CSV table of C-alpha atoms in Angstrom, one decimal:
chain,number,residue,atom,x,y,z
A,1,MET,CA,0.0,0.0,0.0
A,2,THR,CA,1.5,3.3,-1.0
A,3,VAL,CA,2.1,5.9,1.7
A,4,ALA,CA,2.3,9.6,0.6
A,5,LEU,CA,3.1,12.8,2.5
A,6,GLN,CA,2.3,16.2,1.0
A,7,GLN,CA,3.8,19.3,2.5
A,8,VAL,CA,3.9,17.9,6.0
A,9,THR,CA,5.2,20.2,8.7
A,10,LYS,CA,5.6,19.4,12.4
A,11,ARG,CA,6.9,21.8,15.0
A,12,PHE,CA,7.7,21.3,18.7
A,13,GLY,CA,7.5,24.8,20.2
A,14,ASN,CA,9.7,27.0,18.0
A,15,THR,CA,11.6,24.1,16.5
A,16,THR,CA,10.6,22.8,13.1
A,17,VAL,CA,11.2,19.1,13.1
A,18,ILE,CA,9.6,18.3,9.7
A,19,ASP,CA,9.8,21.1,7.2
A,20,ALA,CA,7.2,21.0,4.3
A,21,LEU,CA,8.0,17.3,3.6
A,22,SER,CA,6.6,15.6,0.6
A,23,ALA,CA,7.4,12.0,-0.2
A,24,THR,CA,5.9,8.8,-1.6
A,25,PHE,CA,6.8,5.4,-0.2
A,26,ARG,CA,6.2,2.6,-2.7
A,27,SER,CA,3.7,-0.2,-2.2
A,28,GLY,CA,5.2,-3.6,-1.5
A,29,ALA,CA,8.7,-2.2,-0.9
A,30,ILE,CA,11.0,-1.4,2.0
A,31,SER,CA,11.6,2.3,2.2
A,32,VAL,CA,14.4,3.3,4.6
A,33,LEU,CA,14.4,6.7,6.3
A,34,LEU,CA,18.1,7.4,7.0
A,35,GLY,CA,19.7,10.2,8.8
A,36,ALA,CA,21.5,11.5,11.9
A,37,SER,CA,19.8,11.8,15.3
A,38,GLY,CA,17.3,14.7,15.3
A,39,CYS,CA,16.9,14.9,11.5
A,40,GLY,CA,13.1,14.2,11.7
A,41,LYS,CA,12.9,10.6,10.5
A,42,THR,CA,11.3,9.1,13.6
A,43,THR,CA,8.9,12.0,13.9
A,44,THR,CA,7.9,11.4,10.3
A,45,LEU,CA,7.2,7.7,11.1
A,46,ARG,CA,5.2,8.7,14.1
A,47,CYS,CA,3.1,11.1,12.1
A,48,ILE,CA,2.3,8.3,9.6
A,49,ALA,CA,1.3,6.1,12.5
A,50,GLY,CA,-0.9,8.8,14.1
A,51,LEU,CA,1.2,9.0,17.3
A,52,GLU,CA,2.1,12.6,16.4
A,53,THR,CA,-0.2,15.2,14.7
A,54,PRO,CA,1.4,17.4,12.1
A,55,ASP,CA,0.7,21.1,12.1
A,56,ILE,CA,0.2,21.3,8.3
A,57,GLY,CA,-0.1,18.9,5.4
A,58,ARG,CA,-1.7,15.7,4.2
A,59,ILE,CA,-1.0,12.0,4.7
A,60,THR,CA,-2.6,9.2,2.7
A,61,ILE,CA,-2.3,5.4,3.0
A,62,ALA,CA,-3.5,3.4,0.0
A,63,GLY,CA,-5.0,6.6,-1.5
A,64,LEU,CA,-7.2,7.3,1.6
A,65,ASP,CA,-6.6,10.4,3.8
A,66,VAL,CA,-5.5,9.5,7.3
A,67,PHE,CA,-4.5,13.1,8.1
A,68,ARG,CA,-5.4,16.4,6.4
A,69,SER,CA,-4.9,19.7,8.1
A,70,GLU,CA,-7.4,21.3,5.9
A,71,GLY,CA,-10.7,20.3,7.5
A,72,GLY,CA,-9.1,18.9,10.6
A,73,LEU,CA,-9.1,15.2,9.7
A,74,SER,CA,-6.8,13.0,11.8
A,75,LEU,CA,-7.6,9.3,12.1
A,76,PRO,CA,-6.5,7.6,15.3
A,77,PRO,CA,-3.7,5.0,15.0
A,78,GLU,CA,-6.1,2.0,15.4
A,79,ARG,CA,-8.1,3.1,12.3
A,80,ARG,CA,-5.0,3.5,10.0
A,81,GLU,CA,-4.5,-0.2,9.5
A,82,ILE,CA,-0.8,0.0,10.3
A,83,ALA,CA,1.4,-2.0,12.6
A,84,MET,CA,4.5,-0.6,14.3
A,85,VAL,CA,7.7,-2.2,15.7
A,86,PHE,CA,9.4,-0.1,18.3
A,87,GLN,CA,13.1,0.2,19.2
A,88,SER,CA,12.3,-1.3,22.6
A,89,TYR,CA,10.1,-4.1,21.1
A,90,ALA,CA,7.4,-3.3,23.7
A,91,ILE,CA,7.1,-7.0,24.8
A,92,TRP,CA,5.0,-7.7,27.9
A,93,PRO,CA,7.2,-9.6,30.4
A,94,HIS,CA,4.2,-11.2,32.2
A,95,MET,CA,2.8,-12.8,29.0
A,96,THR,CA,3.8,-15.8,27.0
A,97,VAL,CA,5.1,-15.5,23.4
A,98,ARG,CA,1.7,-16.6,22.1
A,99,GLU,CA,-0.1,-14.0,24.3
A,100,ASN,CA,2.2,-11.2,23.2
A,101,VAL,CA,1.7,-12.0,19.5
A,102,GLY,CA,-2.0,-12.4,19.8
A,103,LEU,CA,-2.6,-9.1,21.6
A,104,PRO,CA,-3.7,-7.2,18.5
A,105,LEU,CA,-6.3,-9.8,17.7
A,106,ARG,CA,-7.7,-9.9,21.3
A,107,ALA,CA,-8.0,-6.2,21.3
A,108,ARG,CA,-10.2,-6.5,18.2
A,109,GLY,CA,-12.3,-9.2,19.7
A,110,ALA,CA,-11.3,-12.0,17.3
A,111,ASP,CA,-12.6,-15.4,18.3
A,112,ALA,CA,-10.3,-18.0,19.8
A,113,ARG,CA,-10.0,-20.2,16.8
A,114,GLU,CA,-9.1,-17.3,14.5
A,115,GLN,CA,-6.5,-16.1,17.1
A,116,ALA,CA,-4.9,-19.5,17.4
A,117,ALA,CA,-4.5,-19.9,13.6
A,118,ALA,CA,-3.2,-16.4,13.0
A,119,VAL,CA,-0.7,-16.7,15.9
A,120,ASP,CA,0.6,-20.1,14.7
A,121,ARG,CA,1.1,-18.6,11.2
A,122,ALA,CA,2.9,-15.5,12.5
A,123,LEU,CA,5.2,-17.5,14.8
A,124,ALA,CA,6.1,-19.9,12.0
A,125,LEU,CA,7.0,-17.0,9.6
A,126,VAL,CA,9.5,-15.6,12.1
A,127,GLY,CA,10.9,-19.0,13.2
A,128,LEU,CA,9.4,-19.2,16.6
A,129,ALA,CA,6.8,-22.0,16.1
A,130,ASP,CA,8.2,-23.9,19.1
A,131,PHE,CA,8.5,-21.0,21.5
A,132,GLY,CA,4.8,-20.1,22.0
A,133,SER,CA,4.5,-21.2,25.6
A,134,ARG,CA,7.7,-19.5,26.8
A,135,MET,CA,7.6,-16.3,28.9
A,136,ALA,CA,9.0,-13.2,27.2
A,137,THR,CA,11.7,-13.0,29.9
A,138,GLN,CA,13.0,-16.4,28.8
A,139,LEU,CA,13.9,-15.0,25.3
A,140,SER,CA,17.1,-13.6,23.9
A,141,GLY,CA,17.2,-10.1,22.3
A,142,GLY,CA,16.9,-11.6,18.8
A,143,GLN,CA,14.0,-13.7,19.8
A,144,GLN,CA,12.2,-10.8,21.4
A,145,GLN,CA,12.7,-8.9,18.2
A,146,ARG,CA,11.1,-11.7,16.3
A,147,VAL,CA,8.1,-11.7,18.7
A,148,ALA,CA,7.6,-8.0,18.0
A,149,LEU,CA,7.7,-8.7,14.2
A,150,ALA,CA,5.2,-11.6,14.6
A,151,ARG,CA,2.9,-9.3,16.5
A,152,SER,CA,3.1,-6.8,13.6
A,153,ILE,CA,2.1,-9.4,11.0
A,154,VAL,CA,-0.4,-11.4,13.0
A,155,ARG,CA,-3.3,-9.5,11.4
A,156,PRO,CA,-3.6,-8.0,7.9
A,157,THR,CA,-2.2,-4.5,7.8
A,158,ARG,CA,-1.6,-1.9,5.1
A,159,VAL,CA,1.8,-0.9,6.3
A,160,ILE,CA,4.4,-2.0,8.9
A,161,LEU,CA,6.4,0.9,10.4
A,162,LEU,CA,9.7,0.0,12.1
A,163,ASP,CA,11.6,2.4,14.3
A,164,GLU,CA,15.3,1.3,14.6
A,165,PRO,CA,14.2,-2.3,15.6
A,166,LEU,CA,17.7,-3.8,15.3
A,167,SER,CA,19.6,-1.2,17.3
A,168,ASN,CA,19.6,-3.2,20.5
A,169,LEU,CA,21.1,-6.3,19.0
A,170,ASP,CA,24.8,-7.1,18.8
A,171,ALA,CA,26.6,-6.6,15.4
A,172,LYS,CA,26.5,-10.2,14.2
A,173,LEU,CA,22.8,-10.7,15.1
A,174,ARG,CA,21.9,-7.4,13.4
A,175,ILE,CA,23.3,-8.6,10.1
A,176,ALA,CA,21.4,-11.9,10.5
A,177,MET,CA,18.2,-10.1,11.3
A,178,ARG,CA,18.5,-7.8,8.3
A,179,LYS,CA,18.4,-10.8,6.0
A,180,GLU,CA,15.5,-12.4,7.9
A,181,LEU,CA,13.5,-9.2,7.8
A,182,LYS,CA,14.1,-8.7,4.1
A,183,ALA,CA,13.1,-12.3,3.4
A,184,LEU,CA,9.9,-11.9,5.5
A,185,GLN,CA,9.0,-8.7,3.6
A,186,ARG,CA,9.5,-10.4,0.3
A,187,GLU,CA,7.3,-13.4,1.4
A,188,LEU,CA,4.5,-11.1,2.7
A,189,GLY,CA,4.7,-8.4,0.0
A,190,THR,CA,3.9,-5.9,2.7
A,191,THR,CA,4.9,-2.2,2.5
A,192,MET,CA,7.5,-1.4,5.2
A,193,ILE,CA,8.9,1.9,6.3
A,194,PHE,CA,12.1,1.5,8.3
A,195,VAL,CA,13.9,4.1,10.3
A,196,THR,CA,17.7,3.9,11.0
A,197,HIS,CA,20.8,6.0,11.4
A,198,ASP,CA,23.0,3.1,10.2
A,199,GLN,CA,24.1,3.4,6.5
A,200,ASP,CA,25.0,-0.3,6.2
A,201,GLU,CA,21.5,-1.2,7.4
A,202,ALA,CA,19.9,1.2,5.0
A,203,MET,CA,21.9,-0.1,2.0
A,204,SER,CA,21.4,-3.8,2.8
A,205,LEU,CA,17.6,-3.5,3.6
A,206,GLY,CA,16.2,-0.7,1.5
A,207,ASP,CA,14.6,-0.9,-1.9
A,208,GLU,CA,14.7,2.9,-1.7
A,209,VAL,CA,16.5,5.2,0.7
A,210,PHE,CA,15.4,8.6,1.8
A,211,LEU,CA,18.3,10.6,3.4
A,212,PHE,CA,17.0,13.2,5.9
A,213,HIS,CA,18.7,16.3,7.1
A,214,GLU,CA,17.1,19.0,9.3
A,215,GLY,CA,13.5,17.9,8.6
A,216,ARG,CA,13.9,17.6,4.8
A,217,ILE,CA,14.8,14.9,2.3
A,218,LEU,CA,18.1,15.7,0.7
A,219,GLN,CA,18.1,12.7,-1.7
A,220,GLN,CA,16.1,9.6,-2.4
A,221,GLY,CA,16.6,6.7,-4.6
A,222,GLU,CA,17.9,3.1,-4.8
A,223,PRO,CA,20.8,2.5,-2.4
A,224,GLN,CA,23.4,2.1,-5.2
A,225,GLU,CA,22.2,5.3,-6.9
A,226,VAL,CA,22.5,7.4,-3.8
A,227,TYR,CA,25.9,5.8,-3.0
A,228,HIS,CA,27.4,6.2,-6.4
A,229,ARG,CA,25.7,9.5,-7.4
A,230,PRO,CA,25.3,11.7,-4.3
A,231,ALA,CA,23.4,14.9,-5.0
A,232,SER,CA,25.6,16.9,-2.6
A,233,ARG,CA,28.8,16.8,-0.5
A,234,TYR,CA,26.7,16.2,2.6
A,235,VAL,CA,25.1,13.1,1.0
A,236,ALA,CA,28.5,11.8,-0.2
A,237,GLU,CA,30.0,12.2,3.3
A,238,PHE,CA,27.1,10.7,5.1
A,239,PHE,CA,26.6,7.7,2.8
A,240,GLY,CA,30.0,6.1,3.2
A,241,LYS,CA,33.6,7.4,3.0
A,242,THR,CA,34.4,9.7,0.1
A,243,ASN,CA,37.5,11.5,-1.1
A,244,PHE,CA,37.0,15.0,-2.6
A,245,VAL,CA,39.5,16.2,-5.2
A,246,ASP,CA,39.3,19.7,-6.7
A,247,ALA,CA,39.8,19.8,-10.5
A,248,VAL,CA,39.0,21.7,-13.6
A,249,ALA,CA,36.9,20.0,-16.3
A,250,ALA,CA,38.1,20.7,-19.8
A,251,PRO,CA,36.4,19.6,-23.0
A,252,GLU,CA,38.2,16.7,-24.7
A,253,GLY,CA,35.9,16.1,-27.7
A,254,ASP,CA,33.2,13.4,-28.3
A,255,GLY,CA,31.3,14.4,-25.2
A,256,ARG,CA,34.2,13.8,-22.9
A,257,LEU,CA,35.8,15.9,-20.2
A,258,ALA,CA,39.4,15.8,-19.0
A,259,LEU,CA,39.7,16.4,-15.2
A,260,ARG,CA,42.9,18.3,-14.5
A,261,THR,CA,44.4,19.0,-11.1
A,262,ASN,CA,47.4,20.9,-9.9
A,263,GLN,CA,49.2,17.5,-9.9
A,264,GLY,CA,48.3,16.6,-13.5
A,265,GLU,CA,45.4,14.9,-15.2
A,266,LEU,CA,43.2,12.8,-13.0
A,267,ALA,CA,41.1,11.1,-15.7
A,268,VAL,CA,39.1,11.5,-18.9
A,269,ILE,CA,35.4,10.8,-18.4
A,270,ASP,CA,32.2,10.7,-20.3
A,271,ALA,CA,30.5,14.0,-19.6
A,272,PRO,CA,27.5,13.5,-17.2
A,273,ASN,CA,24.2,15.1,-18.2
A,274,GLY,CA,24.3,18.8,-17.3
A,275,ALA,CA,28.1,18.8,-16.8
A,276,THR,CA,29.9,21.9,-18.2
A,277,PRO,CA,33.6,22.8,-18.4
A,278,GLY,CA,35.0,24.6,-15.4
A,279,PRO,CA,35.8,24.0,-11.7
A,280,VAL,CA,34.4,20.8,-10.2
A,281,VAL,CA,34.8,18.7,-7.1
A,282,CYS,CA,35.4,15.0,-7.9
A,283,ALA,CA,33.8,12.6,-5.4
A,284,ILE,CA,35.9,9.4,-5.4
A,285,ARG,CA,35.0,6.4,-3.2
A,286,PRO,CA,38.0,4.7,-1.6
A,287,GLU,CA,37.4,1.5,-3.6
A,288,ALA,CA,37.5,3.6,-6.9
A,289,TRP,CA,41.3,4.2,-6.4
A,290,ARG,CA,43.8,1.7,-7.8
A,291,ILE,CA,47.4,1.5,-6.5
A,292,VAL,CA,50.1,1.4,-9.2
A,293,GLU,CA,53.9,1.6,-9.1
A,294,PRO,CA,55.0,5.2,-8.9
A,295,ALA,CA,57.9,4.6,-11.3
A,296,GLY,CA,55.3,4.1,-14.1
A,297,GLY,CA,54.7,7.8,-14.5
A,298,GLN,CA,50.9,7.5,-14.2
A,299,GLY,CA,48.6,8.5,-11.4
A,300,ILE,CA,48.8,10.8,-8.4
A,301,ARG,CA,52.0,10.1,-6.4
A,302,GLY,CA,51.8,9.7,-2.6
A,303,ARG,CA,53.0,7.9,0.5
A,304,VAL,CA,51.1,5.4,2.6
A,305,ARG,CA,50.5,6.9,6.0
A,306,GLU,CA,48.3,4.3,7.6
A,307,ARG,CA,47.4,0.7,6.7
A,308,THR,CA,44.6,-1.3,8.5
A,309,PHE,CA,44.1,-5.0,7.7
A,310,ILE,CA,40.4,-6.1,7.9
A,311,GLY,CA,40.5,-9.6,6.6
A,312,ASP,CA,39.0,-9.4,3.1
A,313,ARG,CA,40.3,-5.9,2.5
A,314,GLN,CA,42.9,-3.3,3.5
A,315,GLU,CA,42.1,0.3,4.3
A,316,LEU,CA,44.9,2.8,3.5
A,317,VAL,CA,45.4,6.5,4.0
A,318,VAL,CA,47.7,7.8,1.3
A,319,GLU,CA,49.2,11.3,1.7
A,320,THR,CA,49.2,13.1,-1.7
A,321,ALA,CA,49.6,16.7,-2.8
A,322,LEU,CA,45.9,16.7,-3.3
A,323,GLY,CA,45.3,15.8,0.4
A,324,PRO,CA,45.0,12.5,2.2
A,325,GLN,CA,43.1,9.9,0.2
A,326,ALA,CA,41.3,7.0,1.7
A,327,VAL,CA,41.9,3.8,-0.3
A,328,ILE,CA,40.4,0.3,0.0
A,329,THR,CA,42.1,-2.6,-1.7
A,330,LEU,CA,40.4,-6.1,-1.8
A,331,GLY,CA,42.4,-9.2,-0.9
A,332,TYR,CA,46.1,-9.1,-0.3
A,333,HIS,CA,48.2,-6.0,-1.3
A,334,ALA,CA,51.8,-5.5,-0.2
A,335,ALA,CA,51.5,-1.7,0.4
A,336,LYS,CA,52.5,-0.8,3.9
A,337,ALA,CA,53.0,2.4,5.9
A,338,GLY,CA,55.8,4.4,4.5
A,339,ASP,CA,55.7,3.0,0.9
A,340,GLU,CA,55.6,5.4,-2.1
A,341,VAL,CA,52.7,4.6,-4.4
A,342,ALA,CA,50.7,6.2,-7.2
A,343,LEU,CA,46.9,6.3,-7.3
A,344,VAL,CA,44.8,6.0,-10.5
A,345,ALA,CA,41.0,6.6,-10.3
A,346,ASP,CA,38.5,4.5,-12.2
A,347,PRO,CA,37.0,7.0,-14.7
A,348,GLN,CA,33.6,5.2,-14.5
A,349,ARG,CA,33.4,5.8,-10.8
A,350,ILE,CA,34.3,9.5,-10.5
A,351,HIS,CA,31.2,11.5,-9.6
A,352,LEU,CA,31.2,15.3,-10.2
A,353,LEU,CA,29.8,17.7,-7.7
A,354,PRO,CA,29.5,21.4,-8.4
A,355,GLY,CA,32.1,23.5,-6.6
A,356,GLN,CA,35.1,25.8,-6.9
A,357,ALA,CA,38.4,24.2,-7.6
A,358,ASP,CA,41.8,25.5,-6.7
A,359,ALA,CA,43.4,24.0,-9.8
């Protein structure tokens, strides 16, 4: 079910937390709201749920208004046909797993047979079919998270809203639960809107990512699009590590641009749509650099300042006349601290940002 916000604004006192926000979250997809603490993503989620009331705007779920400032319409949460998974899970410690999962059905007066069948199905979907009689206090953190998920799917809902539900889990379990959550969403085909501040979580889970900053959406799109083609320096810095190199773009013919720095030519690239000759900032991800021998005469010369071994890759910091460059090499590479190297950027993976270059 599609969820749409039109010019939604929410203030707390004199502070604007959501600023004239418009967005559409696709039906049957996982939409991830990403951003630093205080950027407005959780407040947006709570406005969709009906737990907060916007000052201005309109919110629709499956084409039906659930909030509209004009006319004063605001449906209560129980009439919005949504489910919500909170960061704290909100599991009742005095209830069994079955009782916790069946709570939404009991609240709606479902008969016992209907409750039992729905709870059995929900527990099976989250891998807790044999845990129904256990008390909530006998569960691990990951199992409690599954109980919260089962409770959100035990009855048909239009949308499932998830507010940082994995943040209380350890790193290894978080990765495992991301995969389980995505598999569950694919099986159910349910619309999910997921809030996180973790970029790895956003990239691995989201069909689409909405990057928030100061109550606005700076960029939205598929994770790989936002990662490789950030709309601004802030997006590039937030969404992974990025090197920024000042250059001057000069026409090279056949729709190509030569990127020239004060240390020589960086690369020749196909001109992106809208790109014009002049000063630019080149956003280069660490994995887009390739290390070559400095004696070959190509690339940007530098010296390895730091080397960190992380099993399947190495992370280097290379001091160059263009500034320190973060470099990631996969597998084994002999470069170590103190070595002289040269860096060559993959022309296909240089993204141009508007800016003033020193070159």
